[in-house]
PDB file of C-alpha atoms in Angstrom:
ATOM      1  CA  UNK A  25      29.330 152.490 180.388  1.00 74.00           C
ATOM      2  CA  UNK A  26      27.268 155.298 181.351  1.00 91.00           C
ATOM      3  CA  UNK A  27      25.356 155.393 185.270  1.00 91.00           C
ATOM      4  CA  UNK A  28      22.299 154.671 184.093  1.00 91.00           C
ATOM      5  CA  UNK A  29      23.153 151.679 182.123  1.00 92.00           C
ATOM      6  CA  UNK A  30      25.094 150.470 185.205  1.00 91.00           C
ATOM      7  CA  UNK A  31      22.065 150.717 187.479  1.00 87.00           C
ATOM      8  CA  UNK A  32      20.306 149.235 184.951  1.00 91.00           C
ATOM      9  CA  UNK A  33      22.638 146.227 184.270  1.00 91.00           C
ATOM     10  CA  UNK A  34      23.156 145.904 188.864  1.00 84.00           C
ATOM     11  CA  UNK A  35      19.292 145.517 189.070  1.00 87.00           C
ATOM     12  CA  UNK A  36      19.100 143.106 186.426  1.00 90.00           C
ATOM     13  CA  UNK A  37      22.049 140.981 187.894  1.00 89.00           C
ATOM     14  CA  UNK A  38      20.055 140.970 191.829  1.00 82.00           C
ATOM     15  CA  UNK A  39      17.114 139.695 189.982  1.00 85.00           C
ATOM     16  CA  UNK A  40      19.040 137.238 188.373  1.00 85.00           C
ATOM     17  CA  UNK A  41      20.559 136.305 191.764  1.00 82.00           C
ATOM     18  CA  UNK A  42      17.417 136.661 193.977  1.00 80.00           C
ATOM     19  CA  UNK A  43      16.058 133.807 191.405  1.00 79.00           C
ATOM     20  CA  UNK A  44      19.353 131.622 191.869  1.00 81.00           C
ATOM     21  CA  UNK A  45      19.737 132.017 195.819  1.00 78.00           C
ATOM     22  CA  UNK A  46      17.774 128.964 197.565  1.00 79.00           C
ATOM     23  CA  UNK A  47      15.287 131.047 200.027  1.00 79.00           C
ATOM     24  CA  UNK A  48      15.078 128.112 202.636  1.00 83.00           C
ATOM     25  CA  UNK A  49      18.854 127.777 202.739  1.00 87.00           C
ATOM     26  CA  UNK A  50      19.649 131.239 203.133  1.00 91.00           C
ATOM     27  CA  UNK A  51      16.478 133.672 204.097  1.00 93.00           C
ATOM     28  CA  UNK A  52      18.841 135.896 205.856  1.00 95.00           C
ATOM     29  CA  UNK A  53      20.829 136.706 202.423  1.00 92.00           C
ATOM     30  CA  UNK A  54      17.673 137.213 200.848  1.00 90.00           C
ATOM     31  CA  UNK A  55      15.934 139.539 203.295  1.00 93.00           C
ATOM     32  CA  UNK A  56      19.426 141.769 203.000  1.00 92.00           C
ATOM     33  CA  UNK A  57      18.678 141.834 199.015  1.00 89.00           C
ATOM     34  CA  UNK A  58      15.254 142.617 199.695  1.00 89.00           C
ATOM     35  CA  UNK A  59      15.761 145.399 202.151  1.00 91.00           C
ATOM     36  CA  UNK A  60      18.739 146.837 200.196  1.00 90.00           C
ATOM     37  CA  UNK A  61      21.360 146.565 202.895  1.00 94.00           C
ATOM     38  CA  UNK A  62      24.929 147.984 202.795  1.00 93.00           C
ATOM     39  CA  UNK A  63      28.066 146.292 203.150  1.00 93.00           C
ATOM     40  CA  UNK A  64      28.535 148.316 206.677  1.00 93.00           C
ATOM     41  CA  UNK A  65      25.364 147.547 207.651  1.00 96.00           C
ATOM     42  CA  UNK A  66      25.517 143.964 207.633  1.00 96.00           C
ATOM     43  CA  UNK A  67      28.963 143.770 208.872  1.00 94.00           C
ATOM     44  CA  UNK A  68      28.496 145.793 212.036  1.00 94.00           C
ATOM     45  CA  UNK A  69      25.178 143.993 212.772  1.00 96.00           C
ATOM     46  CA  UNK A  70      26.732 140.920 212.704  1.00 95.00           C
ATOM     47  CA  UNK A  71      29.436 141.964 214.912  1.00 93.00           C
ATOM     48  CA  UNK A  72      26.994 143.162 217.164  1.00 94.00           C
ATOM     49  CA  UNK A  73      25.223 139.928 217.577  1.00 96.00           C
ATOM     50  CA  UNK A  74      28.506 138.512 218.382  1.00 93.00           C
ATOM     51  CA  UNK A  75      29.211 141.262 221.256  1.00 93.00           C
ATOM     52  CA  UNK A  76      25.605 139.854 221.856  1.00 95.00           C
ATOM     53  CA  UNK A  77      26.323 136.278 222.208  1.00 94.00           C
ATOM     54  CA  UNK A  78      29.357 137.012 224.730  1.00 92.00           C
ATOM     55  CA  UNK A  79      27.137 139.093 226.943  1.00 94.00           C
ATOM     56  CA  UNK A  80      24.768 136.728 227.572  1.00 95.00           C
ATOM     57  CA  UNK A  81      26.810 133.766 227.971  1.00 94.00           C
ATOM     58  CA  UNK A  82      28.465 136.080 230.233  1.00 91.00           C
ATOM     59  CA  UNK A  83      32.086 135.918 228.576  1.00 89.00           C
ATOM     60  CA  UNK A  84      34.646 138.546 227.623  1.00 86.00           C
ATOM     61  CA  UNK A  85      33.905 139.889 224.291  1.00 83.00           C
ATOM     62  CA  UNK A  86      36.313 138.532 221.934  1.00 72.00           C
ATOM     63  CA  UNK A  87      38.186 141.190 220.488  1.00 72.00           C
ATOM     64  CA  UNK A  88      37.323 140.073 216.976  1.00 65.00           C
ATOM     65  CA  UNK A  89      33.536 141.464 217.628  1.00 65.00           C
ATOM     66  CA  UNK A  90      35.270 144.782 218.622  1.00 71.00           C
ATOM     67  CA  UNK A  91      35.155 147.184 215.925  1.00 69.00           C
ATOM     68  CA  UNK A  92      34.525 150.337 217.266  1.00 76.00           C
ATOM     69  CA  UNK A  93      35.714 152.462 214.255  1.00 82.00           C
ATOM     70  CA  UNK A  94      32.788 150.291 212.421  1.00 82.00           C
ATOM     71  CA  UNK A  95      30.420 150.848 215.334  1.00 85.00           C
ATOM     72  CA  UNK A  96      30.891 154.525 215.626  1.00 84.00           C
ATOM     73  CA  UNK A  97      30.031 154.994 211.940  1.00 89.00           C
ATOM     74  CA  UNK A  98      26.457 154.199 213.268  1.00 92.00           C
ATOM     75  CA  UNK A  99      26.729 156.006 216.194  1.00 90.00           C
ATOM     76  CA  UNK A 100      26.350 153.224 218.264  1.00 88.00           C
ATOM     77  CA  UNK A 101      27.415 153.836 222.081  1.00 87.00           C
ATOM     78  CA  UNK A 102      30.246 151.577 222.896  1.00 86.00           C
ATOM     79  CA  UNK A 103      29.951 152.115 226.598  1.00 86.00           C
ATOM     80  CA  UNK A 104      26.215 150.101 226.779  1.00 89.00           C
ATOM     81  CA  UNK A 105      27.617 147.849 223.603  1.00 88.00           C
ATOM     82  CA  UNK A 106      30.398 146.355 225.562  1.00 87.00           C
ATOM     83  CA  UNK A 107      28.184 146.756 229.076  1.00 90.00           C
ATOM     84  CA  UNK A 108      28.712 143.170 231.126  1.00 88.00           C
ATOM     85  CA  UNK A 109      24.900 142.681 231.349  1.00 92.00           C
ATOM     86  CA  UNK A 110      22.694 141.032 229.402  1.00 94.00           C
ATOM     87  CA  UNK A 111      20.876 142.533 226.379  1.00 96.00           C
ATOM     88  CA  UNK A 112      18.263 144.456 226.664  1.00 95.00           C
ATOM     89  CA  UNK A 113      15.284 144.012 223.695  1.00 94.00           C
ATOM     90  CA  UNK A 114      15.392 147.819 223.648  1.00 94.00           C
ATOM     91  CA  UNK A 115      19.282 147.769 222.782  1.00 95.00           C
ATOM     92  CA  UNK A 116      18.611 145.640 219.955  1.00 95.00           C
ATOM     93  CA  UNK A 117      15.912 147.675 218.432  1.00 94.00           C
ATOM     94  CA  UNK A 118      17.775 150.895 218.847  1.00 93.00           C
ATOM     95  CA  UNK A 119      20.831 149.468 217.338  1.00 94.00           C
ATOM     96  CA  UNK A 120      18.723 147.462 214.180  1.00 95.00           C
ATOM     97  CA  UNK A 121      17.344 151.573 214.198  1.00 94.00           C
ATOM     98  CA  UNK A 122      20.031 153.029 213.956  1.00 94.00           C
ATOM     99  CA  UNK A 123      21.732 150.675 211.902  1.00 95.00           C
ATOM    100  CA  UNK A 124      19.564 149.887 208.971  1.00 94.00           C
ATOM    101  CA  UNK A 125      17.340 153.299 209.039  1.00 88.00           C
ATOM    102  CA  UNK A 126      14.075 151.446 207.814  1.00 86.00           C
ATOM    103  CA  UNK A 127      11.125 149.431 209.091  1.00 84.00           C
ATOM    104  CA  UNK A 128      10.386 145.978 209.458  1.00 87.00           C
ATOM    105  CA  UNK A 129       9.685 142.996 211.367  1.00 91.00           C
ATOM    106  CA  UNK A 130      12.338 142.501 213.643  1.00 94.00           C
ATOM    107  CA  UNK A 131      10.868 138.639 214.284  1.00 95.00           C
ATOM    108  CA  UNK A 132      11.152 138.336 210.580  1.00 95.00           C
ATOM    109  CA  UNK A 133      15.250 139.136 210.778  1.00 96.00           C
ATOM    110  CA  UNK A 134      15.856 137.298 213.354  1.00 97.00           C
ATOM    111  CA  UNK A 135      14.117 133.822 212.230  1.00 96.00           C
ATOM    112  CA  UNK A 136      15.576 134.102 208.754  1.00 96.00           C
ATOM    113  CA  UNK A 137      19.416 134.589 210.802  1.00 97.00           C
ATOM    114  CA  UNK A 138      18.104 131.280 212.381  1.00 97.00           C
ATOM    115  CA  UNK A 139      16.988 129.564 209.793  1.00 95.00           C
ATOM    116  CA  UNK A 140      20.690 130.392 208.337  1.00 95.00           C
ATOM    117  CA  UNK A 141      22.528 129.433 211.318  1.00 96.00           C
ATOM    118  CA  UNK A 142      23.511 132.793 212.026  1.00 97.00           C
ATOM    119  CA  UNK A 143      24.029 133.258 215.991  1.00 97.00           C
ATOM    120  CA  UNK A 144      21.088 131.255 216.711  1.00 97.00           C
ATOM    121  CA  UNK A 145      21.338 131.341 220.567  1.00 97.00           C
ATOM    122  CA  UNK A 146      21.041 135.217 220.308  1.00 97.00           C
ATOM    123  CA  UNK A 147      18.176 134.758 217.955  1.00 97.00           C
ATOM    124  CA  UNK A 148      16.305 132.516 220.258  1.00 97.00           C
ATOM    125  CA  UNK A 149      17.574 134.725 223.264  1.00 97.00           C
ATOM    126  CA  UNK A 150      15.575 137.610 221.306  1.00 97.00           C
ATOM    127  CA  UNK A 151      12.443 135.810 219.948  1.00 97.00           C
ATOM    128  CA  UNK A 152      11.782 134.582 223.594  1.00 95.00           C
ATOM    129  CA  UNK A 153      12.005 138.464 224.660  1.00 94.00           C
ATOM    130  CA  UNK A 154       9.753 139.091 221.831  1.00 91.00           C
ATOM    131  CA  UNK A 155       7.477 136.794 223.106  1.00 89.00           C
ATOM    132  CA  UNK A 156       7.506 138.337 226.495  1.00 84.00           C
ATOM    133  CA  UNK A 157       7.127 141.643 225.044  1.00 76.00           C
ATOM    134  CA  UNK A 158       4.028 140.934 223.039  1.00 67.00           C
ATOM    135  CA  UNK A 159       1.958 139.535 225.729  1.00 61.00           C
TER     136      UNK A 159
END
């Protein structure tokens, strides 16, 4: 088959699926169709939630979330990434930056992670920083 029947036949196929996958069960899933996300990208952003989530229940990052072959694909510095303080707001959007190399609604990503059960506390963590931020 020839490239531009294989492009061809791959779009048709995520149309098909973006019809078949339930939007309220997993808006996270569909918002990486619709954006176009890598393999890589979602991977390492999930880990980095995870490095998230020990850092602000203030626990030793499991060594599962440490991937820093992964992370320095993104250029992602590992010194503030495993850092024993909190997140910052700023460290997430420079990482989602630098990670997915497009615009959009970082609210949106995060509430469609939550809706998904997808590290909710650092969602909630984040929206309430959001929050902060906006007024």
């Amino acid at each position: 088959m020839d490239v531009v029947k294989e492009v061809k036949l791959l779009k048709y196929q995520m149309s098909l699926m973006k019809h078949m996958i339930n939007v309220v069960e997993h808006p996270f899933f569909m918002f990486v169709i619709d954006h176009e996300f890598e393999e890589n990208q979602v991977k390492v952003f999930l880990k980095i939630l995870g490095v998230f989530s020990c850092r602000i229940k203030g626990e030793e990052i499991f060594e599962w979330y440490q991937n820093d072959q992964l992370f320095s694909q993104f250029n992602l510095p590992l010194d503030k990434l495993y850092a024993s303080e909190q997140p910052t707001l700023e460290e997430l959007k420079s990482g989602v930056a630098k990670i997915f190399y497009q615009e959009f609604e970082l609210e949106y990503l995060l509430y469609s992670l939550k809706k998904q059960c997808i590290q909710m506390e650092v969602c909630d963590f984040f929206l309430q920083r959001l929050k902060i931020d906006l007024k």
